[in-house]
Amino acid sequence: MSGNPIEVAVRVQGLSKNFGTVQAVRNVNFSVSPGDIFGLVGPDGAGKTTIMRMLAGVLSPDAGSIAVDGVDVSANPEQAKLRLSYMPQRFGLYEDLTVAENIFFYGELFSVPRTERIARSKELLEAAGLQAFRRRLAGQLSGGMKQKLGLICALIHTPQVLLLDEPTTGVDPVSRRDFWAILYDLRERGVAIVLSTAYMDEAERCTRLALLHTGEIRLCDTPARIKEAMPGTLLAISSAHPRFLREIIAGKPGVLGTLLMGDRIHVRVDDPARRIPELQILLADQGVGIADIVRAEPGIEDVFVALLGQGNKS
Amino acid sequence: MNIRRVFAMAFKETLQVWRDPRSLAIALLMPVMQMVMLGYGVSLDIKHVPLCVYDQENSQESRAIVERFTAPGWFSISQTLVSEADLRNAMDRGECSMAIVIPVDFSRTLATTGSAPIQAIFDATDVNTTNIALGYAQGTVAQANAQTSAQWKAAHGVHPSPVGQVDVEPSTWFNETLDSRNFIIPGVVAVILALVGAQLTSLTISREWERGTMEQLISTPVTALEVMLGKLMPYFLIGLLDAAFCLVSAVYWFDVPFRGSLGTLFVTTVLFLIVVLGIGYLISVRIRSQLGASQIALLVTMLPTTLLSGYTFPIEQMPAPIQAITLIVYPRYYVTILRAIFLKGSSLPDLWAPLLGLFIFALIIIWLATRAFHKRLD
């Protein structure tokens, strides 16, 4: 990680936002350093988009403050906006303008010098694999290409902070890989990236994560330490009938939670040394036969479910 | 304010209008269609009003009077009557809108006193036509009077008695051919610009909301003022283009005389365009769908402009409360201005009153417009 670790690119303090009687965001605090990829993770309705919009200065908070590179977003919105780039969840570029025209337009809005704009747009178009589509109308691009174009327009100036709201939703794997390659490159240049995602695999690629639920941050740390914070030990049991297995195991003594993971289930237990033999006996009694029970590395999803759903909900 | 961002907005908006068939149709097709429809469709001239003649005398003099009515083509004789009862029947059956009755002693009275009455009867069920026909009839009689009076003076050395007879001197100023088209076409130009201008800009902000491009736009450092100026710039040029088209076709196609200066025309048109485009922009900021915004813009501009701007229905003839309302119907000022420039050749100082009206409107609109748009989602 480059830069001074004390330096803060984004500082959020006591952020709250209500829509009518719904508390969309409640007393959220976090800070993002240059070179961080900070992930806001949570289910739909957790408040991810509302937080991103307030960071971008397009929605005003009811309480709390946001500083981007030391500039208060509410007090000096235009100054703050010069330092950040925002990619909304819904494609926000002009579909009736070509790729090149969109890039030109956003370059001009950020007053990027002409030579710099040309050089950067060439570089970014190549990195995104979009050189051949410069003259195509943005509306005629595929979903993945649209998102990459969004990223190019966001990066045509040099932002200190990049805000991406669910940037890879509906994006094919190849485009997603291109996308992340660009993000890692930016990270090395010291750009602070804040992204929201509902994809757990994507969450694992972040340097720091905030787990959001009903507008509150439940946990905020590096992915590794978040995993350590999971109560209990995770076991994986493979089976041809994972649903059936789960029904048998859920709620048994020492079982803290279960989670379906395709052809296996994740079982969270308090004491593996004692519970593994117990589970094997239980499964044998139910006629499932001897199952292979192994310890598993928890993923972010396991932690999430452990923290939020007590493991019993699907 | 950053001029580069203003031009970037203008550039983007121009491309969007150019590629949007609907905006393009409003910008280029609507003025042409309206010019044709309103220019040809609306005429206050009436021709060949059916006329019944009950000539009780049937002398040379009485026939000369009837001839005066029919000669210019305003009236056509539909029936020649022979009794009072016929007259009543013809009126009842709607066979004539007007009847003239010439008394049996017409020529004799005229010869002895120098003046003789004739009676004109109107079917006033169509008030509008009646008013116009009445005007024509009065003009015709006045001309006849003048001639008779002159002949009498030549023969007797004095004007005919009764002394103090009002000498009607018909004279029509500024529109000598009495062609209502000359009067209406400048008004049509004002109406078209009022409608087209508001339609054009009503789409500009609502389009961003509807297509979901607003959120990213307002996350950039562009200011609300830069957005407004940049967005209005292309529509202003389109508005000038439309104005030029309408004015040129008024002069060269509809043959309306142009007596004023181009400079006066330009200055007043610019002022009017500011008001008109500003109205559309204000609507666009409020309504977040394009269809909704354009409907509201049509509603706000269409009825007041066609009914209360004075372009067909003279404001002076409206009841006082309606006249008061027309003060806020901004196209009325431009209708007045255009007519004066076209037909009277008025210059800016002559037009101070309607100019002041437009100017106050422009100030209010600018004041509102600069405050209307906020770079916020909520």
XYZ file of C-alpha atoms in Angstrom:
692
model
C 0.000 0.000 0.000
C 1.421 3.347 -1.019
C 1.221 6.624 0.821
C 1.108 7.567 4.408
C -1.210 5.280 6.357
C -2.439 8.184 8.501
C -3.578 10.084 5.422
C -7.306 9.756 4.906
C -9.029 10.048 1.528
C -12.598 9.659 2.756
C -13.805 10.257 6.283
C -17.406 9.529 7.160
C -18.717 10.455 10.596
C -22.131 9.861 12.102
C -23.805 9.604 8.701
C -27.601 9.144 8.783
C -30.371 9.377 6.252
C -34.096 8.787 6.571
C -36.684 8.372 3.833
C -39.917 9.173 5.575
C -40.064 6.834 8.545
C -37.492 4.446 7.075
C -34.016 4.814 8.519
C -31.999 4.002 5.403
C -28.612 4.812 6.930
C -27.936 4.936 10.688
C -24.904 6.526 12.258
C -22.337 5.196 9.810
C -18.646 5.863 10.477
C -15.664 4.797 8.410
C -12.566 6.124 6.754
C -10.781 5.101 3.589
C -7.056 5.590 2.968
C -5.437 6.204 -0.416
C -4.779 2.813 -2.012
C -7.651 1.164 -0.189
C -10.372 -0.704 -1.994
C -13.152 -0.281 0.491
C -16.151 -2.533 -0.008
C -19.665 -1.835 1.222
C -21.234 -5.267 1.392
C -24.797 -6.097 2.168
C -28.084 -7.354 0.837
C -30.442 -5.180 -1.196
C -31.953 -2.489 0.993
C -28.998 -2.427 3.391
C -28.309 1.212 2.475
C -25.369 0.742 0.115
C -26.667 2.975 -2.662
C -27.840 5.648 -0.223
C -24.364 5.832 1.301
C -22.713 5.945 -2.128
C -25.019 8.758 -3.229
C -24.232 10.794 -0.135
C -20.500 10.228 -0.684
C -20.948 11.443 -4.270
C -22.700 14.568 -3.023
C -25.905 13.930 -4.970
C -27.963 13.202 -1.876
C -27.834 15.284 1.264
C -27.371 13.526 4.602
C -29.784 14.160 7.470
C -26.935 14.003 9.958
C -23.205 13.489 9.974
C -20.367 14.640 7.779
C -18.377 13.408 4.800
C -14.940 14.717 3.926
C -13.274 13.826 0.630
C -9.560 14.536 0.701
C -10.220 16.897 3.592
C -12.997 18.781 1.746
C -16.443 18.719 3.320
C -18.923 17.427 0.721
C -21.906 19.351 2.103
C -20.075 22.645 2.574
C -18.038 22.642 -0.658
C -19.772 20.239 -3.000
C -18.092 21.434 -6.220
C -14.630 21.324 -4.649
C -15.268 17.826 -3.369
C -16.663 16.717 -6.701
C -13.475 17.779 -8.471
C -11.663 15.183 -6.354
C -14.013 12.282 -6.889
C -15.612 10.217 -9.598
C -18.888 8.424 -9.191
C -20.399 5.597 -11.177
C -24.051 5.129 -10.277
C -25.643 1.711 -10.160
C -27.824 2.423 -13.173
C -25.852 3.213 -16.332
C -25.578 6.985 -16.215
C -23.962 7.876 -19.523
C -25.643 9.152 -22.666
C -26.848 6.272 -24.789
C -27.390 8.558 -27.768
C -23.768 9.691 -27.666
C -20.883 7.581 -28.934
C -18.196 6.118 -26.698
C -15.759 8.845 -27.741
C -18.345 11.624 -27.279
C -19.175 10.483 -23.755
C -15.492 10.439 -22.855
C -15.008 13.887 -24.377
C -18.009 15.276 -22.503
C -16.890 14.046 -19.090
C -13.311 15.128 -19.795
C -14.579 18.642 -20.462
C -16.739 18.717 -17.325
C -13.611 17.981 -15.299
C -11.541 20.456 -17.355
C -8.995 17.825 -18.366
C -6.352 19.342 -20.692
C -6.785 18.186 -24.286
C -3.501 16.304 -24.661
C -4.025 14.576 -21.338
C -7.559 13.621 -22.280
C -6.436 12.088 -25.560
C -3.616 10.140 -23.922
C -5.723 8.900 -21.030
C -8.666 7.934 -23.155
C -6.392 5.919 -25.449
C -4.801 4.175 -22.495
C -8.132 3.441 -20.792
C -9.863 2.296 -23.975
C -7.037 -0.167 -24.533
C -7.130 -1.445 -20.969
C -10.873 -1.966 -21.303
C -10.669 -3.479 -24.768
C -12.967 -0.841 -26.205
C -10.708 0.810 -28.822
C -12.708 -0.690 -31.672
C -15.964 0.733 -30.332
C -15.046 4.407 -30.094
C -17.643 5.420 -32.672
C -20.392 3.170 -31.418
C -23.361 4.710 -29.615
C -23.170 3.896 -25.910
C -26.719 2.528 -26.060
C -25.556 -0.184 -28.447
C -22.866 -1.559 -26.126
C -23.271 -4.739 -24.102
C -23.786 -4.512 -20.334
C -20.136 -5.192 -19.576
C -18.906 -2.703 -22.148
C -21.242 -0.064 -20.758
C -19.815 -0.521 -17.268
C -16.261 -0.284 -18.594
C -17.197 2.882 -20.484
C -18.617 4.221 -17.231
C -15.301 3.511 -15.559
C -13.372 5.204 -18.366
C -15.512 8.323 -18.071
C -15.029 8.270 -14.312
C -11.260 8.013 -14.748
C -10.765 10.531 -17.545
C -9.736 13.022 -14.902
C -7.517 11.973 -12.001
C -9.805 11.414 -9.036
C -8.439 10.895 -5.533
C -11.563 8.959 -4.698
C -13.480 6.608 -6.977
C -17.026 5.665 -6.006
C -18.532 2.611 -7.708
C -22.064 1.512 -6.906
C -22.410 -2.206 -7.725
C -20.130 -1.775 -10.716
C -20.056 -5.371 -11.916
C -23.705 -6.301 -11.551
C -24.760 -7.899 -14.806
C -21.236 -7.896 -16.193
C -19.729 -10.945 -17.918
C -16.675 -12.590 -16.289
C -14.216 -11.370 -18.914
C -15.312 -7.769 -18.593
C -15.271 -8.168 -14.829
C -11.656 -9.296 -14.958
C -10.728 -6.263 -17.122
C -12.600 -4.111 -14.685
C -10.737 -5.389 -11.647
C -7.392 -5.149 -13.420
C -8.052 -1.425 -13.861
C -9.073 -1.083 -10.194
C -5.878 -2.777 -8.936
C -3.840 -0.498 -11.145
C -5.588 2.547 -9.689
C -5.040 1.272 -6.203
C -1.318 1.150 -6.823
C -1.444 4.766 -7.921
C -2.921 5.668 -4.549
C -6.552 6.203 -5.554
C -9.019 5.420 -2.800
C -11.798 3.240 -4.144
C -15.157 2.774 -2.459
C -17.377 0.176 -4.047
C -20.593 -1.467 -3.080
C -21.358 -5.027 -3.996
C -23.770 -7.806 -3.302
C -21.258 -10.388 -4.630
C -19.301 -12.099 -1.876
C -16.463 -13.204 -4.161
C -16.019 -9.595 -5.166
C -16.069 -8.522 -1.540
C -13.058 -10.769 -0.908
C -11.032 -8.746 -3.404
C -11.399 -5.574 -1.356
C -8.699 -4.461 1.054
C -11.260 -3.443 3.637
C -14.916 -4.240 4.073
C -17.917 -2.852 5.862
C -20.723 -5.316 6.393
C -23.982 -3.391 6.138
C -27.328 -4.466 7.410
C -30.487 -2.336 7.672
C -28.490 0.854 7.340
C -25.897 0.033 9.975
C -22.304 -1.134 9.741
C -22.131 -4.414 11.631
C -18.457 -5.037 11.088
C -15.691 -3.096 9.388
C -12.241 -4.594 8.871
C -9.972 -6.389 6.413
C -11.498 -9.523 4.837
C -9.037 -11.728 6.763
C -9.883 -10.280 10.146
C -13.583 -10.262 9.377
C -13.307 -14.003 8.783
C -11.488 -14.417 12.071
C -14.273 -12.538 13.769
C -16.747 -15.233 12.842
C -17.959 -16.964 15.998
C -17.429 -20.738 15.978
C -15.666 -23.031 13.535
C -16.798 -23.811 10.031
C -17.286 -27.382 8.793
C -18.129 -28.441 5.244
C -20.179 -31.556 4.522
C -20.562 -32.788 0.954
C -23.725 -34.629 0.071
C -25.963 -35.533 -2.831
C -28.868 -34.214 -0.767
C -27.611 -31.043 0.885
C -31.087 -29.771 1.682
C -32.029 -32.913 3.495
C -28.748 -32.853 5.362
C -29.351 -29.329 6.440
C -32.792 -30.147 7.817
C -31.300 -32.868 9.969
C -28.434 -30.811 11.313
C -30.033 -27.415 11.868
C -30.834 -26.701 15.478
C -28.878 -29.642 16.944
C -26.779 -28.973 20.082
C -23.596 -27.057 19.339
C -24.699 -26.157 15.770
C -24.626 -22.359 15.466
C -25.722 -22.134 11.882
C -25.986 -23.791 8.506
C -25.603 -22.472 5.001
C -26.308 -24.176 1.692
C -23.335 -23.961 -0.659
C -24.326 -25.867 -3.805
C -23.576 -29.565 -3.337
C -22.459 -29.144 0.224
C -23.467 -27.344 3.355
C -21.466 -25.163 5.697
C -22.103 -25.900 9.354
C -20.900 -23.561 12.039
C -20.225 -25.295 15.375
C -18.950 -24.213 18.782
C -16.449 -27.055 19.363
C -15.323 -29.044 16.314
C -13.435 -31.727 18.256
C -16.616 -32.677 20.062
C -19.228 -31.960 17.336
C -17.646 -33.738 14.344
C -18.102 -37.217 15.874
C -21.585 -36.258 17.082
C -22.607 -35.161 13.611
C -21.249 -38.334 12.054
C -23.307 -40.438 14.435
C -26.368 -38.317 13.764
C -26.012 -38.660 10.014
C -25.434 -42.407 10.270
C -28.633 -42.694 12.393
C -30.599 -40.835 9.742
C -29.383 -43.262 7.078
C -27.268 -40.733 5.226
C -24.218 -42.909 5.801
C -20.750 -41.844 6.672
C -20.311 -38.296 5.447
C -17.050 -36.571 4.873
C -16.881 -33.754 7.415
C -13.956 -31.372 7.056
C -12.973 -28.014 8.472
C -13.471 -25.192 5.986
C -12.114 -21.690 5.546
C -14.996 -19.286 6.074
C -15.911 -16.972 3.242
C -17.347 -13.496 3.699
C -20.781 -14.940 3.098
C -20.405 -17.287 6.063
C -19.396 -14.427 8.296
C -22.251 -12.345 7.006
C -24.795 -15.022 7.659
C -23.249 -15.768 11.071
C -23.479 -12.124 12.084
C -26.834 -11.239 10.630
C -29.009 -14.229 10.278
C -27.878 -16.429 13.161
C -27.339 -19.002 10.426
C -30.859 -20.355 10.360
C -32.223 -18.390 7.449
C -31.363 -19.515 3.980
C -18.447 29.927 -14.018
C -16.376 27.728 -16.263
C -17.055 28.504 -19.934
C -15.556 25.184 -21.031
C -18.174 23.269 -19.103
C -20.931 25.476 -20.564
C -19.765 24.658 -24.090
C -19.436 20.975 -23.216
C -23.078 20.976 -22.077
C -24.123 22.822 -25.240
C -22.190 20.369 -27.421
C -23.764 17.368 -25.735
C -27.249 18.833 -25.893
C -26.861 19.645 -29.596
C -25.874 16.071 -30.370
C -28.849 14.769 -28.416
C -31.332 17.031 -30.189
C -29.775 16.147 -33.542
C -30.194 12.431 -32.821
C -33.638 12.617 -31.260
C -36.328 12.501 -33.968
C -38.906 13.951 -31.604
C -36.865 16.996 -30.631
C -35.849 17.502 -34.232
C -39.481 17.396 -35.350
C -40.439 19.988 -32.753
C -37.486 22.161 -33.699
C -37.827 22.070 -37.466
C -41.140 20.579 -38.546
C -43.531 22.125 -36.041
C -42.871 25.745 -37.111
C -43.381 24.878 -40.788
C -46.624 23.033 -40.137
C -47.989 25.700 -37.840
C -47.031 28.459 -40.222
C -48.995 26.746 -42.982
C -51.972 25.801 -40.824
C -52.319 29.034 -38.909
C -51.244 31.246 -41.788
C -53.783 29.828 -44.190
C -56.382 28.562 -41.788
C -57.047 31.724 -39.905
C -58.511 34.598 -41.843
C -60.935 37.120 -40.514
C -61.877 38.328 -43.989
C -65.315 37.495 -45.137
C -66.286 37.374 -48.756
C -69.647 37.011 -50.503
C -71.880 37.630 -47.532
C -75.353 36.666 -48.822
C -77.270 39.883 -49.303
C -81.003 40.391 -49.904
C -82.084 43.541 -51.600
C -85.533 45.022 -51.229
C -85.382 47.892 -53.618
C -88.784 49.591 -53.387
C -87.873 52.254 -55.885
C -85.740 50.470 -58.443
C -84.329 53.671 -59.893
C -80.918 54.433 -61.340
C -79.792 55.905 -58.030
C -81.026 52.991 -55.973
C -79.365 50.483 -58.271
C -76.128 52.480 -57.997
C -76.246 52.103 -54.242
C -76.781 48.338 -54.504
C -73.912 48.185 -56.975
C -71.660 49.816 -54.387
C -72.338 46.966 -51.995
C -71.685 44.132 -54.407
C -68.788 45.530 -56.419
C -65.861 44.794 -54.006
C -66.954 41.152 -53.609
C -67.809 41.438 -49.915
C -71.510 40.900 -50.592
C -73.341 38.794 -53.154
C -77.002 39.280 -53.861
C -78.788 36.090 -52.980
C -82.327 37.364 -53.545
C -84.120 40.353 -54.827
C -87.260 40.856 -52.789
C -90.554 42.419 -53.608
C -92.314 42.643 -50.220
C -91.749 43.075 -46.521
C -92.978 39.525 -45.981
C -90.397 38.146 -48.387
C -87.710 39.892 -46.370
C -88.850 38.302 -43.149
C -89.012 34.878 -44.770
C -85.595 35.156 -46.352
C -84.080 36.143 -43.001
C -85.860 33.334 -41.202
C -84.680 30.758 -43.701
C -81.124 32.041 -43.376
C -80.904 32.903 -47.062
C -79.209 36.165 -46.287
C -77.084 37.534 -43.475
C -77.885 41.067 -44.397
C -80.667 42.866 -46.185
C -80.861 46.398 -47.462
C -84.129 48.151 -47.895
C -84.260 51.144 -50.163
C -87.375 53.308 -49.688
C -89.650 54.144 -52.559
C -88.800 57.842 -52.445
C -85.038 57.338 -52.261
C -83.912 59.229 -55.353
C -86.383 62.034 -54.842
C -85.363 62.668 -51.271
C -81.740 62.487 -52.281
C -82.259 65.022 -55.037
C -84.121 67.509 -52.843
C -82.238 67.297 -49.563
C -78.879 65.782 -50.518
C -79.293 62.890 -48.119
C -81.575 59.870 -48.004
C -81.781 56.996 -45.540
C -81.552 53.359 -46.470
C -82.127 50.552 -44.043
C -79.732 47.700 -43.404
C -80.907 44.641 -41.504
C -78.493 42.059 -40.125
C -78.981 38.510 -39.024
C -76.963 38.729 -35.834
C -76.918 35.048 -34.947
C -73.263 34.941 -36.031
C -72.036 37.969 -34.188
C -68.563 37.833 -35.604
C -69.661 37.809 -39.241
C -72.251 40.472 -38.484
C -69.666 42.775 -36.982
C -67.420 42.431 -39.972
C -70.296 42.818 -42.447
C -71.494 45.859 -40.521
C -68.035 47.340 -40.854
C -68.028 46.771 -44.597
C -71.513 48.190 -44.924
C -70.622 51.318 -42.992
C -67.555 51.772 -45.144
C -69.617 51.407 -48.289
C -72.226 53.891 -47.150
C -69.589 56.345 -46.014
C -67.975 56.273 -49.419
C -71.316 56.843 -51.082
C -72.018 59.713 -48.685
C -68.737 61.355 -49.458
C -69.372 61.208 -53.163
C -72.941 62.425 -52.924
C -71.874 65.212 -50.629
C -69.201 66.307 -53.043
C -71.633 66.279 -55.968
C -74.147 68.288 -53.961
C -71.533 70.842 -53.058
C -70.506 71.142 -56.674
C -74.115 71.754 -57.669
C -75.313 73.934 -54.762
C -72.110 75.463 -53.416
C -72.788 74.232 -49.884
C -72.764 70.923 -48.116
C -76.097 69.174 -47.963
C -78.352 69.796 -44.994
C -79.097 68.769 -42.304
C -76.214 70.908 -41.191
C -73.893 69.126 -38.831
C -74.262 65.819 -40.683
C -71.264 63.780 -39.674
C -68.920 63.438 -42.553
C -67.558 59.944 -42.279
C -64.183 59.751 -43.855
C -63.257 56.147 -44.077
C -59.539 55.712 -43.810
C -57.725 52.612 -42.820
C -54.221 52.972 -41.561
C -51.290 50.544 -41.761
C -53.245 47.808 -43.454
C -54.636 49.694 -46.410
C -55.796 46.664 -48.312
C -57.832 45.710 -45.234
C -56.341 42.272 -45.517
C -56.637 40.561 -42.151
C -53.717 38.319 -43.122
C -51.318 41.233 -42.704
C -52.678 41.646 -39.234
C -52.740 37.979 -38.306
C -49.490 36.623 -39.703
C -47.179 38.579 -37.360
C -49.347 37.253 -34.517
C -48.990 33.734 -35.884
C -45.215 34.083 -35.767
C -45.429 35.049 -32.099
C -47.750 32.145 -31.318
C -45.492 29.622 -33.067
C -42.392 30.820 -31.252
C -44.215 30.704 -27.915
C -45.357 27.119 -28.491
C -42.217 25.711 -30.108
C -39.827 27.413 -27.706
C -41.474 26.042 -24.572
C -41.820 22.586 -26.142
C -38.131 22.446 -26.990
C -36.770 23.255 -23.573
C -39.454 21.338 -21.695
C -37.612 18.152 -22.679
C -34.115 19.188 -21.714
C -33.924 18.479 -17.976
C -36.700 15.892 -17.890
C -34.777 13.871 -20.498
C -31.839 13.532 -18.087
C -34.105 12.353 -15.295
C -36.037 9.967 -17.489
C -32.965 8.363 -19.026
C -31.087 8.099 -15.741
C -28.209 10.323 -16.825
C -28.881 12.976 -14.206
C -27.269 11.166 -11.294
C -23.864 10.951 -12.921
C -24.123 14.470 -14.337
C -24.758 16.042 -10.942
C -21.861 14.121 -9.415
C -19.474 16.208 -11.533
C -18.257 19.713 -10.649
C -20.546 21.306 -13.271
C -22.657 23.992 -11.575
C -26.425 24.438 -11.896
C -25.883 27.693 -13.773
C -23.491 26.041 -16.230
C -26.019 23.271 -16.830
C -28.746 25.827 -17.513
C -26.700 28.046 -19.833
C -25.166 25.134 -21.705
C -28.484 23.443 -22.181
C -30.341 26.572 -23.303
C -27.667 27.652 -25.786
C -28.560 25.250 -28.614
C -32.279 25.852 -28.129
C -31.681 29.557 -28.335
C -30.029 29.103 -31.729
C -32.843 26.815 -32.864
C -35.335 29.433 -31.648
C -33.584 32.132 -33.701
C -33.585 29.816 -36.704
C -37.304 29.160 -36.286
C -37.957 32.873 -35.847
C -35.997 33.626 -39.010
C -37.956 30.971 -40.901
C -41.318 32.287 -39.722
C -40.473 35.919 -40.373
C -39.038 35.247 -43.807
C -42.057 33.216 -44.836
C -44.338 35.949 -43.465
C -42.705 38.476 -45.753
C -41.920 36.419 -48.840
C -44.655 33.808 -48.785
C -47.581 35.562 -47.162
C -46.583 38.966 -48.574
C -46.943 40.816 -45.289
C -45.312 44.236 -45.683
C -42.229 44.679 -43.506
C -41.646 48.309 -42.631
C -39.453 48.091 -39.551
C -35.757 47.508 -39.038
C -34.082 44.132 -38.691
C -32.217 45.384 -35.629
C -35.435 46.126 -33.739
C -36.799 42.770 -34.835
C -33.681 40.962 -33.611
C -33.533 42.638 -30.204
C -37.206 42.059 -29.448
C -37.088 38.475 -30.712
C -34.096 37.691 -28.499
C -35.957 39.066 -25.506
C -39.040 37.010 -26.327
C -36.987 33.843 -26.847
C -35.426 34.250 -23.401
C -38.897 34.297 -21.853
C -40.243 31.429 -23.935
C -37.255 29.108 -23.497
C -37.114 29.971 -19.804
C -40.741 28.904 -19.316
C -40.038 25.511 -20.912
C -36.902 25.100 -18.812
C -38.780 25.863 -15.584
C -41.355 23.205 -16.471
C -38.605 20.741 -17.347
C -36.930 21.176 -13.981
C -40.163 20.371 -12.167
C -41.482 17.438 -14.221
C -39.284 14.377 -14.381
C -40.794 12.711 -17.443
C -40.452 14.019 -20.970
C -44.056 13.315 -21.922
C -45.374 14.975 -18.782
C -43.185 18.019 -19.264
C -44.151 18.459 -22.886
C -47.861 18.082 -22.054
C -47.622 20.680 -19.319
C -45.711 22.990 -21.623
C -48.418 22.614 -24.259
C -51.159 23.266 -21.717
C -49.445 26.306 -20.267
C -48.686 27.880 -23.632
C -51.386 26.764 -26.077
C -54.649 28.091 -24.662
C -53.485 31.409 -23.217
C -51.451 32.133 -26.317
C -54.141 31.371 -28.870
C -57.015 32.906 -26.932
C -55.573 35.748 -24.907
C -52.549 37.025 -26.801
C -54.717 39.205 -29.022
C -53.488 37.511 -32.178
C -57.043 36.773 -33.353
C -59.334 38.169 -30.688
C -58.616 41.818 -29.966
C -57.723 42.356 -26.329
C -59.512 45.723 -26.344
C -62.827 43.961 -26.887
C -62.415 41.575 -23.960
C -64.167 42.191 -20.621
C -62.031 44.118 -18.141
C -61.146 41.141 -15.882
C -59.981 39.126 -18.912
C -57.994 42.103 -20.127
C -56.259 42.165 -16.764
C -55.418 38.489 -17.116
C -53.850 39.072 -20.525
C -51.176 41.154 -18.816
C -49.522 37.896 -17.753
C -49.997 36.267 -21.157
C -46.482 37.174 -22.252
C -46.975 36.495 -26.000
C -49.360 39.450 -26.170
C -46.407 41.815 -25.864
C -44.563 40.172 -28.711
C -47.743 40.062 -30.848
C -48.076 43.817 -30.362
C -44.387 44.369 -31.042
C -44.298 42.280 -34.213
C -47.410 43.923 -35.652
C -45.989 47.335 -34.945
C -42.624 46.487 -36.500
C -44.162 44.875 -39.560
C -46.997 47.268 -40.330
C -45.965 50.541 -38.711
C -42.195 50.253 -38.884
C -41.937 51.063 -35.193
C -38.551 51.393 -33.545
C -37.534 50.433 -30.010
C -38.559 53.730 -28.335
C -42.038 53.490 -29.927
C -42.396 50.036 -28.419
C -41.419 50.924 -24.891
C -44.667 49.718 -23.314
C -44.772 46.115 -24.649
C -40.971 45.959 -24.366
C -41.219 46.834 -20.708
C -43.767 44.039 -20.267
C -41.490 41.512 -21.955
C -38.475 42.785 -20.064
C -40.159 42.367 -16.679
C -41.151 38.855 -17.712
C -37.613 38.042 -18.835
C -36.196 39.235 -15.504
C -38.654 37.142 -13.501
C -38.034 34.055 -15.631
C -34.252 34.403 -15.414
C -34.482 34.904 -11.665
C -36.621 31.782 -11.266
C -34.618 29.674 -13.721
C -31.275 30.290 -12.050
C -32.784 29.095 -8.780
C -34.898 26.252 -10.107
C -32.380 23.499 -10.669
C -30.591 21.849 -7.772
C -27.885 19.268 -8.118
C -29.614 16.907 -5.732
C -31.600 13.738 -6.113
C -33.916 14.624 -3.226
